[in-house]
mmCIF file of C-alpha atoms in Angstrom:
data_model
loop_
_atom_site.group_PDB
_atom_site.id
_atom_site.type_symbol
_atom_site.label_atom_id
_atom_site.label_comp_id
_atom_site.label_asym_id
_atom_site.label_seq_id
_atom_site.Cartn_x
_atom_site.Cartn_y
_atom_site.Cartn_z
ATOM 1 C CA MET A 1 89.766 93.077 105.568
ATOM 2 C CA LYS A 2 90.493 90.321 103.053
ATOM 3 C CA ASN A 3 87.754 91.606 100.799
ATOM 4 C CA GLU A 4 89.117 95.101 100.179
ATOM 5 C CA TRP A 5 87.610 96.764 97.128
ATOM 6 C CA PRO A 6 90.158 97.125 94.307
ATOM 7 C CA LEU A 7 91.787 100.446 93.471
ATOM 8 C CA TRP A 8 90.739 102.273 90.289
ATOM 9 C CA GLU A 9 92.496 105.136 88.557
ATOM 10 C CA VAL A 10 90.166 107.892 87.365
ATOM 11 C CA PHE A 11 90.505 109.979 84.190
ATOM 12 C CA ILE A 12 88.235 112.935 83.450
ATOM 13 C CA ARG A 13 87.712 114.890 80.239
ATOM 14 C CA GLY A 14 86.968 118.526 80.982
ATOM 15 C CA GLN A 15 84.756 120.990 79.189
ATOM 16 C CA HIS A 16 86.966 122.318 76.465
ATOM 17 C CA GLY A 17 87.785 119.443 74.159
ATOM 18 C CA MET A 18 90.864 118.387 76.103
ATOM 19 C CA SER A 19 91.912 114.759 76.415
ATOM 20 C CA HIS A 20 91.042 112.692 79.467
ATOM 21 C CA ARG A 21 93.371 113.515 82.316
ATOM 22 C CA HIS A 22 94.324 111.519 85.389
ATOM 23 C CA VAL A 23 92.700 113.090 88.451
ATOM 24 C CA GLY A 24 93.185 110.517 91.180
ATOM 25 C CA SER A 25 92.032 107.134 92.323
ATOM 26 C CA LEU A 26 89.324 105.488 94.390
ATOM 27 C CA HIS A 27 88.097 102.113 95.583
ATOM 28 C CA ALA A 28 85.080 100.358 94.105
ATOM 29 C CA PRO A 29 83.886 96.763 93.727
ATOM 30 C CA ASP A 30 83.471 96.993 89.942
ATOM 31 C CA ALA A 31 83.699 99.377 86.976
ATOM 32 C CA GLU A 32 80.091 100.510 87.201
ATOM 33 C CA MET A 33 80.458 101.531 90.838
ATOM 34 C CA ALA A 34 83.867 103.050 90.119
ATOM 35 C CA ILE A 35 82.269 105.414 87.584
ATOM 36 C CA LYS A 36 79.478 106.296 90.021
ATOM 37 C CA ASN A 37 81.978 106.978 92.791
ATOM 38 C CA ALA A 38 84.231 108.970 90.436
ATOM 39 C CA ARG A 39 81.266 111.162 89.590
ATOM 40 C CA ASP A 40 80.768 111.915 93.301
ATOM 41 C CA VAL A 41 84.414 112.304 94.241
ATOM 42 C CA TYR A 42 85.896 114.066 91.226
ATOM 43 C CA THR A 43 83.127 116.016 89.440
ATOM 44 C CA ARG A 44 81.301 117.916 92.187
ATOM 45 C CA ARG A 45 82.008 121.253 90.481
ATOM 46 C CA ASN A 46 81.469 120.646 86.764
ATOM 47 C CA GLU A 47 85.004 119.364 86.306
ATOM 48 C CA GLY A 48 84.120 116.921 83.603
ATOM 49 C CA LEU A 49 81.939 115.622 80.801
ATOM 50 C CA SER A 50 83.356 112.132 80.530
ATOM 51 C CA ILE A 51 84.887 109.638 82.962
ATOM 52 C CA TRP A 52 87.261 106.752 82.322
ATOM 53 C CA VAL A 53 88.164 104.307 85.072
ATOM 54 C CA VAL A 54 90.723 101.541 84.908
ATOM 55 C CA GLU A 55 91.708 99.095 87.597
ATOM 56 C CA ALA A 56 95.069 100.248 88.934
ATOM 57 C CA ASN A 57 96.702 96.822 88.633
ATOM 58 C CA HIS A 58 96.087 96.915 84.853
ATOM 59 C CA ILE A 59 98.308 99.945 84.397
ATOM 60 C CA ALA A 60 101.845 99.299 83.206
ATOM 61 C CA ALA A 61 104.258 102.099 84.073
ATOM 62 C CA SER A 62 107.825 102.972 83.181
ATOM 63 C CA SER A 63 110.325 102.697 85.973
ATOM 64 C CA PRO A 64 112.108 105.743 87.448
ATOM 65 C CA SER A 65 115.450 103.970 86.946
ATOM 66 C CA ASP A 66 114.823 103.930 83.166
ATOM 67 C CA LYS A 67 114.758 107.716 83.102
ATOM 68 C CA GLY A 68 118.182 107.931 81.476
ATOM 69 C CA PRO A 69 117.784 105.470 78.589
ATOM 70 C CA LEU A 70 114.201 106.591 77.907
ATOM 71 C CA TYR A 71 114.451 110.363 77.932
ATOM 72 C CA GLU A 72 118.061 111.407 77.534
ATOM 73 C CA PRO A 73 118.239 110.653 73.787
ATOM 74 C CA SER A 74 115.789 113.468 73.060
ATOM 75 C CA GLU A 75 117.926 116.016 74.895
ATOM 76 C CA SER A 76 120.504 116.096 72.086
ATOM 77 C CA LYS A 77 117.929 116.649 69.355
ATOM 78 C CA VAL A 78 117.345 120.362 69.702
ATOM 79 C CA TYR A 79 116.517 120.567 65.970
ATOM 80 C CA ARG A 80 113.150 119.026 66.808
ATOM 81 C CA HIS A 81 112.101 122.394 68.212
ATOM 82 C CA PRO A 82 111.080 125.157 65.794
ATOM 83 C CA THR A 83 113.201 127.718 67.642
ATOM 84 C CA PHE A 84 116.325 125.870 66.423
ATOM 85 C CA PHE A 85 115.888 127.453 62.989
ATOM 86 C CA ASP A 86 116.755 131.031 62.333
ATOM 87 C CA ILE A 87 114.126 132.548 60.017
ATOM 88 C CA PRO A 88 114.946 136.084 58.745
ATOM 89 C CA ASP A 89 112.453 138.734 59.858
ATOM 90 C CA GLU A 90 111.610 139.703 56.277
ATOM 91 C CA VAL A 91 110.224 136.209 55.642
ATOM 92 C CA GLY A 92 107.404 137.027 58.044
ATOM 93 C CA ALA A 93 105.382 134.689 60.232
ATOM 94 C CA MET A 94 106.102 130.995 59.817
ATOM 95 C CA MET B 1 97.156 121.052 112.272
ATOM 96 C CA TYR B 2 94.933 118.462 110.642
ATOM 97 C CA ALA B 3 98.078 116.466 111.253
ATOM 98 C CA GLN B 4 99.336 117.412 114.716
ATOM 99 C CA MET B 5 102.431 116.101 116.431
ATOM 100 C CA VAL B 6 103.337 113.724 113.638
ATOM 101 C CA LYS B 7 106.420 111.858 114.826
ATOM 102 C CA THR B 8 109.222 112.115 112.302
ATOM 103 C CA GLU B 9 111.301 108.988 111.901
ATOM 104 C CA ALA B 10 115.069 109.268 112.020
ATOM 105 C CA ALA B 11 116.628 108.583 108.632
ATOM 106 C CA GLN B 12 118.733 105.432 108.641
ATOM 107 C CA ASP B 13 119.580 104.900 105.010
ATOM 108 C CA ASP B 14 122.816 104.973 103.063
ATOM 109 C CA PRO B 15 124.227 108.526 103.532
ATOM 110 C CA GLU B 16 125.015 108.912 99.835
ATOM 111 C CA LYS B 17 121.477 108.034 98.796
ATOM 112 C CA LEU B 18 120.108 110.332 101.491
ATOM 113 C CA ALA B 19 122.215 113.223 100.221
ATOM 114 C CA ALA B 20 121.079 112.653 96.623
ATOM 115 C CA PHE B 21 117.476 112.523 97.823
ATOM 116 C CA GLN B 22 117.887 115.756 99.789
ATOM 117 C CA ALA B 23 119.463 117.398 96.732
ATOM 118 C CA ARG B 24 116.383 116.538 94.663
ATOM 119 C CA ILE B 25 114.125 118.103 97.287
ATOM 120 C CA ASP B 26 116.331 121.185 97.590
ATOM 121 C CA ALA B 27 116.148 121.577 93.802
ATOM 122 C CA GLY B 28 112.352 121.675 94.089
ATOM 123 C CA GLU B 29 111.777 118.318 92.376
ATOM 124 C CA LYS B 30 108.711 116.316 93.325
ATOM 125 C CA ILE B 31 109.216 112.845 94.757
ATOM 126 C CA GLU B 32 106.893 110.339 93.077
ATOM 127 C CA PRO B 33 105.677 107.018 94.514
ATOM 128 C CA LYS B 34 108.015 104.783 92.499
ATOM 129 C CA ASP B 35 111.111 106.913 93.190
ATOM 130 C CA TRP B 36 113.610 105.832 95.823
ATOM 131 C CA MET B 37 112.881 107.482 99.162
ATOM 132 C CA PRO B 38 114.239 107.022 102.697
ATOM 133 C CA ALA B 39 112.175 104.554 104.728
ATOM 134 C CA ALA B 40 111.690 107.274 107.338
ATOM 135 C CA TYR B 41 110.306 109.717 104.741
ATOM 136 C CA ARG B 42 107.793 107.087 103.667
ATOM 137 C CA LYS B 43 106.792 106.204 107.211
ATOM 138 C CA THR B 44 106.455 109.813 108.353
ATOM 139 C CA LEU B 45 104.350 110.687 105.318
ATOM 140 C CA ILE B 46 102.015 107.727 105.808
ATOM 141 C CA ARG B 47 101.489 108.913 109.357
ATOM 142 C CA GLN B 48 100.986 112.553 108.364
ATOM 143 C CA ILE B 49 98.761 112.054 105.303
ATOM 144 C CA GLY B 50 96.818 109.325 107.117
ATOM 145 C CA GLN B 51 96.157 111.609 110.074
ATOM 146 C CA HIS B 52 95.157 114.392 107.701
ATOM 147 C CA ALA B 53 92.719 112.044 105.905
ATOM 148 C CA HIS B 54 91.244 110.771 109.174
ATOM 149 C CA SER B 55 90.676 114.392 110.258
ATOM 150 C CA GLU B 56 88.647 115.083 107.121
ATOM 151 C CA ILE B 57 86.501 112.022 107.742
ATOM 152 C CA VAL B 58 85.975 112.508 111.488
ATOM 153 C CA GLY B 59 85.492 116.228 110.790
ATOM 154 C CA GLN B 60 82.212 115.362 109.081
ATOM 155 C CA LEU B 61 80.680 114.329 112.403
ATOM 156 C CA PRO B 62 80.375 117.663 114.247
ATOM 157 C CA GLU B 63 78.851 119.275 111.149
ATOM 158 C CA GLY B 64 76.761 116.334 109.990
ATOM 159 C CA ASN B 65 75.139 116.661 113.392
ATOM 160 C CA TRP B 66 73.402 119.864 112.204
ATOM 161 C CA ILE B 67 72.376 119.017 108.626
ATOM 162 C CA THR B 68 68.846 118.025 109.591
ATOM 163 C CA ARG B 69 68.507 121.044 111.868
ATOM 164 C CA ALA B 70 69.813 123.776 109.561
ATOM 165 C CA PRO B 71 67.645 126.912 109.856
ATOM 166 C CA THR B 72 66.743 127.128 106.139
ATOM 167 C CA LEU B 73 66.671 124.834 103.129
ATOM 168 C CA GLU B 74 69.474 126.860 101.547
ATOM 169 C CA ARG B 75 71.719 126.553 104.611
ATOM 170 C CA LYS B 76 70.956 122.853 104.682
ATOM 171 C CA ALA B 77 71.953 122.368 101.039
ATOM 172 C CA ILE B 78 75.157 124.358 101.605
ATOM 173 C CA LEU B 79 76.108 122.389 104.709
ATOM 174 C CA LEU B 80 75.372 119.114 102.940
ATOM 175 C CA ALA B 81 77.675 120.140 100.086
ATOM 176 C CA LYS B 82 80.349 121.166 102.550
ATOM 177 C CA VAL B 83 80.225 117.887 104.449
ATOM 178 C CA GLN B 84 80.302 115.972 101.165
ATOM 179 C CA ASP B 85 83.449 117.909 100.245
ATOM 180 C CA GLU B 86 85.060 116.754 103.506
ATOM 181 C CA ALA B 87 84.401 113.152 102.514
ATOM 182 C CA GLY B 88 86.011 113.920 99.155
ATOM 183 C CA HIS B 89 89.030 115.506 100.819
ATOM 184 C CA GLY B 90 89.457 112.427 102.975
ATOM 185 C CA LEU B 91 89.379 110.255 99.858
ATOM 186 C CA TYR B 92 91.954 112.352 97.953
ATOM 187 C CA LEU B 93 94.268 112.067 100.945
ATOM 188 C CA TYR B 94 93.759 108.337 101.513
ATOM 189 C CA CYS B 95 94.642 107.804 97.836
ATOM 190 C CA ALA B 96 97.835 109.830 98.275
ATOM 191 C CA ALA B 97 98.766 107.756 101.350
ATOM 192 C CA GLU B 98 98.054 104.531 99.494
ATOM 193 C CA THR B 99 100.682 105.321 96.863
ATOM 194 C CA LEU B 100 103.212 104.848 99.697
ATOM 195 C CA GLY B 101 102.288 101.199 100.091
ATOM 196 C CA VAL B 102 99.674 101.174 102.838
ATOM 197 C CA SER B 103 96.128 100.032 102.029
ATOM 198 C CA ARG B 104 92.932 101.976 102.675
ATOM 199 C CA ASP B 105 91.595 99.294 104.981
ATOM 200 C CA GLU B 106 94.832 99.259 106.987
ATOM 201 C CA LEU B 107 94.558 103.023 107.486
ATOM 202 C CA THR B 108 90.902 102.715 108.475
ATOM 203 C CA GLU B 109 91.711 99.959 110.979
ATOM 204 C CA MET B 110 94.406 102.110 112.574
ATOM 205 C CA LEU B 111 91.945 104.985 113.000
ATOM 206 C CA LEU B 112 89.252 102.723 114.419
ATOM 207 C CA ASP B 113 91.457 101.058 117.009
ATOM 208 C CA GLY B 114 93.100 104.347 118.029
ATOM 209 C CA ARG B 115 96.608 103.665 116.683
ATOM 210 C CA MET B 116 96.286 106.685 114.388
ATOM 211 C CA LYS B 117 95.038 110.119 115.434
ATOM 212 C CA TYR B 118 92.916 112.850 113.900
ATOM 213 C CA SER B 119 92.929 116.570 114.671
ATOM 214 C CA SER B 120 92.129 117.525 118.266
ATOM 215 C CA ILE B 121 89.577 120.114 117.086
ATOM 216 C CA PHE B 122 87.000 117.476 116.168
ATOM 217 C CA ASN B 123 86.825 116.311 119.749
ATOM 218 C CA TYR B 124 84.927 119.480 120.645
ATOM 219 C CA PRO B 125 81.124 119.541 120.328
ATOM 220 C CA THR B 126 78.950 121.689 118.056
ATOM 221 C CA LEU B 127 76.222 122.733 120.464
ATOM 222 C CA ASN B 128 74.101 124.944 118.231
ATOM 223 C CA TRP B 129 73.761 126.422 114.741
ATOM 224 C CA SER B 130 76.078 129.279 115.558
ATOM 225 C CA ASP B 131 78.858 126.754 116.240
ATOM 226 C CA ILE B 132 78.448 125.470 112.673
ATOM 227 C CA GLY B 133 79.184 128.946 111.368
ATOM 228 C CA ALA B 134 82.158 129.273 113.701
ATOM 229 C CA VAL B 135 83.540 125.876 112.671
ATOM 230 C CA GLY B 136 83.396 126.692 108.955
ATOM 231 C CA TRP B 137 84.924 130.108 109.480
ATOM 232 C CA LEU B 138 87.571 129.356 112.152
ATOM 233 C CA VAL B 139 88.377 125.671 111.691
ATOM 234 C CA ASP B 140 88.380 125.667 107.908
ATOM 235 C CA GLY B 141 90.097 129.059 107.996
ATOM 236 C CA ALA B 142 92.875 127.514 110.072
ATOM 237 C CA ALA B 143 92.972 124.506 107.757
ATOM 238 C CA ILE B 144 93.483 126.772 104.740
ATOM 239 C CA ILE B 145 96.459 128.451 106.397
ATOM 240 C CA ASN B 146 98.026 125.044 106.918
ATOM 241 C CA GLN B 147 97.145 123.584 103.541
ATOM 242 C CA VAL B 148 98.094 126.417 101.209
ATOM 243 C CA PRO B 149 101.851 125.976 101.839
ATOM 244 C CA LEU B 150 101.453 122.181 101.672
ATOM 245 C CA GLN B 151 100.544 122.509 98.001
ATOM 246 C CA ARG B 152 104.313 122.899 97.546
ATOM 247 C CA THR B 153 105.216 119.819 99.592
ATOM 248 C CA SER B 154 107.857 117.505 98.118
ATOM 249 C CA PHE B 155 105.700 114.389 97.726
ATOM 250 C CA GLY B 156 103.854 114.606 94.388
ATOM 251 C CA PRO B 157 100.588 112.831 95.290
ATOM 252 C CA TYR B 158 100.265 114.781 98.570
ATOM 253 C CA SER B 159 100.913 118.063 96.779
ATOM 254 C CA ARG B 160 98.295 117.268 94.127
ATOM 255 C CA ALA B 161 95.738 116.292 96.769
ATOM 256 C CA MET B 162 96.391 119.583 98.583
ATOM 257 C CA ILE B 163 95.889 121.564 95.370
ATOM 258 C CA ARG B 164 92.460 119.967 94.895
ATOM 259 C CA VAL B 165 91.558 120.473 98.548
ATOM 260 C CA CYS B 166 92.576 124.147 98.549
ATOM 261 C CA LYS B 167 90.454 124.828 95.467
ATOM 262 C CA GLU B 168 87.394 123.717 97.424
ATOM 263 C CA GLU B 169 88.272 124.924 100.893
ATOM 264 C CA SER B 170 87.577 128.635 100.591
ATOM 265 C CA PHE B 171 83.900 127.841 99.963
ATOM 266 C CA HIS B 172 83.948 126.207 103.401
ATOM 267 C CA ALA B 173 85.404 129.180 105.230
ATOM 268 C CA ARG B 174 83.166 131.653 103.437
ATOM 269 C CA GLN B 175 79.929 129.782 104.072
ATOM 270 C CA GLY B 176 80.887 129.614 107.758
ATOM 271 C CA PHE B 177 81.636 133.323 107.941
ATOM 272 C CA ASP B 178 78.371 134.060 106.153
ATOM 273 C CA ALA B 179 76.427 131.912 108.637
ATOM 274 C CA ILE B 180 77.977 133.435 111.750
ATOM 275 C CA ARG B 181 77.702 136.942 110.307
ATOM 276 C CA LYS B 182 73.952 136.427 110.052
ATOM 277 C CA MET B 183 73.961 135.569 113.747
ATOM 278 C CA ALA B 184 76.282 138.426 114.747
ATOM 279 C CA GLU B 185 74.083 140.921 112.899
ATOM 280 C CA GLY B 186 70.839 139.370 114.166
ATOM 281 C CA THR B 187 68.879 139.793 117.387
ATOM 282 C CA PRO B 188 70.783 140.441 120.642
ATOM 283 C CA GLU B 189 70.165 136.813 121.527
ATOM 284 C CA GLN B 190 71.649 135.596 118.225
ATOM 285 C CA LYS B 191 74.626 137.884 118.660
ATOM 286 C CA LYS B 192 75.184 136.439 122.106
ATOM 287 C CA MET B 193 75.209 132.939 120.610
ATOM 288 C CA ALA B 194 77.781 134.018 118.016
ATOM 289 C CA GLN B 195 79.973 135.481 120.757
ATOM 290 C CA ASP B 196 79.666 132.309 122.785
ATOM 291 C CA SER B 197 80.721 130.165 119.794
ATOM 292 C CA VAL B 198 83.792 132.294 119.139
ATOM 293 C CA ASN B 199 84.699 132.247 122.835
ATOM 294 C CA ARG B 200 84.491 128.475 123.034
ATOM 295 C CA LEU B 201 86.169 127.643 119.710
ATOM 296 C CA TRP B 202 88.966 130.207 119.623
ATOM 297 C CA PHE B 203 91.525 128.340 121.710
ATOM 298 C CA PRO B 204 90.708 124.890 120.273
ATOM 299 C CA ALA B 205 91.233 126.483 116.829
ATOM 300 C CA LEU B 206 94.655 127.792 117.912
ATOM 301 C CA MET B 207 95.534 124.289 119.111
ATOM 302 C CA MET B 208 95.003 122.944 115.585
ATOM 303 C CA PHE B 209 98.478 124.146 114.619
ATOM 304 C CA GLY B 210 100.073 121.860 117.195
ATOM 305 C CA PRO B 211 102.313 122.562 120.174
ATOM 306 C CA SER B 212 104.428 125.662 120.469
ATOM 307 C CA ASP B 213 107.704 125.542 118.496
ATOM 308 C CA LYS B 214 109.780 125.185 121.647
ATOM 309 C CA ASP B 215 107.941 121.918 122.406
ATOM 310 C CA SER B 216 107.688 120.703 118.831
ATOM 311 C CA VAL B 217 110.392 118.080 118.550
ATOM 312 C CA HIS B 218 109.736 116.691 115.093
ATOM 313 C CA SER B 219 109.966 119.763 112.942
ATOM 314 C CA GLU B 220 113.521 119.941 111.663
ATOM 315 C CA GLN B 221 113.758 116.779 109.559
ATOM 316 C CA SER B 222 110.208 117.236 108.244
ATOM 317 C CA MET B 223 110.996 120.782 107.197
ATOM 318 C CA ALA B 224 114.190 119.680 105.430
ATOM 319 C CA TRP B 225 112.128 117.095 103.562
ATOM 320 C CA LYS B 226 109.468 119.701 102.768
ATOM 321 C CA ILE B 227 106.652 117.717 104.272
ATOM 322 C CA LYS B 228 106.219 120.510 106.787
ATOM 323 C CA MET B 229 106.583 123.962 105.254
ATOM 324 C CA ASN B 230 106.241 126.310 108.240
ATOM 325 C CA THR B 231 106.591 126.006 111.995
ATOM 326 C CA ASN B 232 103.497 125.654 114.161
ATOM 327 C CA ASP B 233 103.920 129.118 115.674
ATOM 328 C CA GLU B 234 104.394 130.787 112.275
ATOM 329 C CA LEU B 235 101.103 129.355 111.055
ATOM 330 C CA ARG B 236 99.307 130.137 114.311
ATOM 331 C CA GLN B 237 100.472 133.767 114.141
ATOM 332 C CA LYS B 238 99.227 133.992 110.571
ATOM 333 C CA PHE B 239 95.835 132.704 111.653
ATOM 334 C CA VAL B 240 95.594 135.201 114.525
ATOM 335 C CA ASP B 241 96.627 138.116 112.307
ATOM 336 C CA GLN B 242 94.073 137.158 109.693
ATOM 337 C CA THR B 243 91.188 136.410 112.045
ATOM 338 C CA VAL B 244 91.297 139.237 114.607
ATOM 339 C CA PRO B 245 90.118 141.891 112.100
ATOM 340 C CA GLN B 246 87.336 139.520 110.990
ATOM 341 C CA ILE B 247 86.102 139.183 114.590
ATOM 342 C CA GLU B 248 86.178 142.969 114.859
ATOM 343 C CA PHE B 249 84.239 143.290 111.599
ATOM 344 C CA LEU B 250 81.533 141.076 113.070
ATOM 345 C CA GLY B 251 81.284 143.449 116.030
ATOM 346 C CA LEU B 252 82.154 140.678 118.461
ATOM 347 C CA ASP B 253 84.518 140.889 121.403
ATOM 348 C CA LEU B 254 87.917 139.266 121.027
ATOM 349 C CA PRO B 255 87.785 135.936 122.854
ATOM 350 C CA ASP B 256 91.320 136.408 124.184
ATOM 351 C CA PRO B 257 91.782 139.552 126.326
ATOM 352 C CA GLY B 258 95.518 139.168 125.723
ATOM 353 C CA THR B 259 95.125 140.026 122.021
ATOM 354 C CA LYS B 260 97.032 143.216 121.263
ATOM 355 C CA TRP B 261 98.572 144.698 118.128
ATOM 356 C CA ASN B 262 102.345 144.720 118.486
ATOM 357 C CA GLU B 263 103.660 147.576 116.378
ATOM 358 C CA GLU B 264 107.262 146.445 116.687
ATOM 359 C CA ARG B 265 106.634 142.882 115.517
ATOM 360 C CA GLY B 266 103.953 143.863 113.041
ATOM 361 C CA HIS B 267 101.771 141.088 114.446
ATOM 362 C CA TYR B 268 99.094 140.574 117.062
ATOM 363 C CA ASP B 269 100.289 139.307 120.427
ATOM 364 C CA TYR B 270 98.026 136.582 121.734
ATOM 365 C CA THR B 271 97.696 134.157 124.636
ATOM 366 C CA ASP B 272 98.768 130.592 124.001
ATOM 367 C CA PRO B 273 96.055 127.977 124.477
ATOM 368 C CA ASP B 274 96.154 125.805 127.572
ATOM 369 C CA TRP B 275 98.594 123.169 126.375
ATOM 370 C CA SER B 276 97.723 120.730 129.151
ATOM 371 C CA GLU B 277 94.168 120.670 127.755
ATOM 372 C CA PHE B 278 95.579 120.056 124.272
ATOM 373 C CA PHE B 279 97.703 117.093 125.373
ATOM 374 C CA ASP B 280 94.773 115.724 127.312
ATOM 375 C CA VAL B 281 92.490 115.868 124.246
ATOM 376 C CA ILE B 282 95.181 114.194 122.123
ATOM 377 C CA LYS B 283 95.406 111.446 124.729
ATOM 378 C CA GLY B 284 91.704 110.748 124.260
ATOM 379 C CA ASN B 285 90.144 112.767 127.072
ATOM 380 C CA GLY B 286 88.454 115.560 125.104
ATOM 381 C CA PRO B 287 84.701 116.136 125.380
ATOM 382 C CA CYS B 288 83.874 114.022 122.299
ATOM 383 C CA ASN B 289 86.760 111.564 121.708
ATOM 384 C CA VAL B 290 84.749 108.537 122.774
ATOM 385 C CA ASP B 291 81.675 109.546 120.734
ATOM 386 C CA ARG B 292 83.676 110.250 117.590
ATOM 387 C CA LEU B 293 85.489 106.920 117.578
ATOM 388 C CA ALA B 294 82.303 105.073 118.473
ATOM 389 C CA ALA B 295 80.490 106.729 115.550
ATOM 390 C CA ARG B 296 83.274 105.786 113.097
ATOM 391 C CA ASN B 297 83.403 102.215 114.393
ATOM 392 C CA LYS B 298 79.635 101.871 114.129
ATOM 393 C CA ALA B 299 79.607 103.204 110.562
ATOM 394 C CA TRP B 300 82.361 100.771 109.592
ATOM 395 C CA ASP B 301 80.676 97.781 111.237
ATOM 396 C CA ASP B 302 77.203 98.654 109.927
ATOM 397 C CA GLY B 303 78.602 99.000 106.406
ATOM 398 C CA GLU B 304 80.339 95.640 106.379
ATOM 399 C CA TRP B 305 77.480 93.733 104.732
ATOM 400 C CA VAL B 306 77.295 96.368 101.983
ATOM 401 C CA ARG B 307 81.031 96.214 101.256
ATOM 402 C CA GLU B 308 81.006 92.428 101.200
ATOM 403 C CA GLY B 309 77.751 92.155 99.269
ATOM 404 C CA LEU B 310 78.905 94.480 96.502
ATOM 405 C CA MET B 311 82.219 92.631 96.242
ATOM 406 C CA ALA B 312 80.462 89.258 96.031
ATOM 407 C CA HIS B 313 78.167 90.638 93.327
ATOM 408 C CA ALA B 314 81.121 92.007 91.364
ATOM 409 C CA LYS B 315 82.932 88.657 91.537
ATOM 410 C CA LYS B 316 79.819 86.767 90.426
ATOM 411 C CA LYS B 317 79.319 89.108 87.479
ATOM 412 C CA ALA B 318 82.978 88.829 86.456
ATOM 413 C CA ALA B 319 82.777 85.024 86.601
ATOM 414 C CA ALA B 320 79.592 85.000 84.490
ATOM 415 C CA LYS B 321 81.276 87.247 81.928
ATOM 416 C CA ILE B 322 84.268 84.919 81.637
ATOM 417 C CA ALA B 323 81.951 81.914 81.310
ATOM 418 C CA ALA B 324 80.016 83.643 78.498
ATOM 419 C CA GLU B 325 83.244 84.320 76.588
#
């Protein structure tokens, strides 16, 4: 079992001009086979028009323990949302 | 179900951390792979998701058996697509299990040497084409009842795998119903075959949900952790209530003479399967246990040169690329 195929993360772009989205992972010996396998595993029902694969060990991820420092600062900035501003009805759509 | 009698580990972590973890689950948050989790939660999930994945893979065997003998080209194409889906479902689930820190090859090894189980249902044979219809309709029908609530399970990757699986699963049940309906509405001989399939597969299908609640010792902790969403008997009752009218629609006799509508409960009463048979099949003594494991072992051994060859080729290509740079 020493020769286990590496793990790849799979990203698929759907039909409607959306960005590529993570759909899951799979094992494959190289990128070419990873794309072929992704086609079989993740697009059996017209789910996608484009596939990205990246070897899982090349992904850097934020750590759950950084949740506070990373995301809390935005909680106090409600003015970043349009609903913060009161626009009089007579001004119309904005 | 596809994961039957999964032993739940006793939690042995720091009580404060355990309480905070439970609070997250109670609040409906999803637990993600890098989050802290009790060692027992991790271990139980590896066992459960692994067993579920193995069931999808081994579940290809009884149906694959009939691909080359399907009665029409259309039925053959449908069955091929269905069996391919099962492979896909196995892969989604293995990936979910791998996020917990176990490797695919480790899981495969544990299936092949019998340390991990798969659902008891796949140790029963598919003797004829009618059985293929019954398997799609009853076995996948039972699987849907188990998997729909699991879409809400607390572990993110498992929940996402279940959502994908459920999207594809109703095709499986419907194609099975369509196939057995053709038999039930066919010649008297075909109808007899359909009846025989339902008679043989009914109780094994009921066993898929696992032992009766009074004998199910692992439920409480798993339900608190939301890795089990309903009790075995709740799901079994749901299956009976849903399937009895379908059997009647097909004009077939109910395989269990004890089936009776219970006005007071608002459910069908039914006879429990023979649990000694169930435990015997789990232990490895079902009609096909030996064949199924032998087939998986053979596939794994026969494929070794392909796995190694492709890996060697990939390494050679990568080395040549580095040299060229």
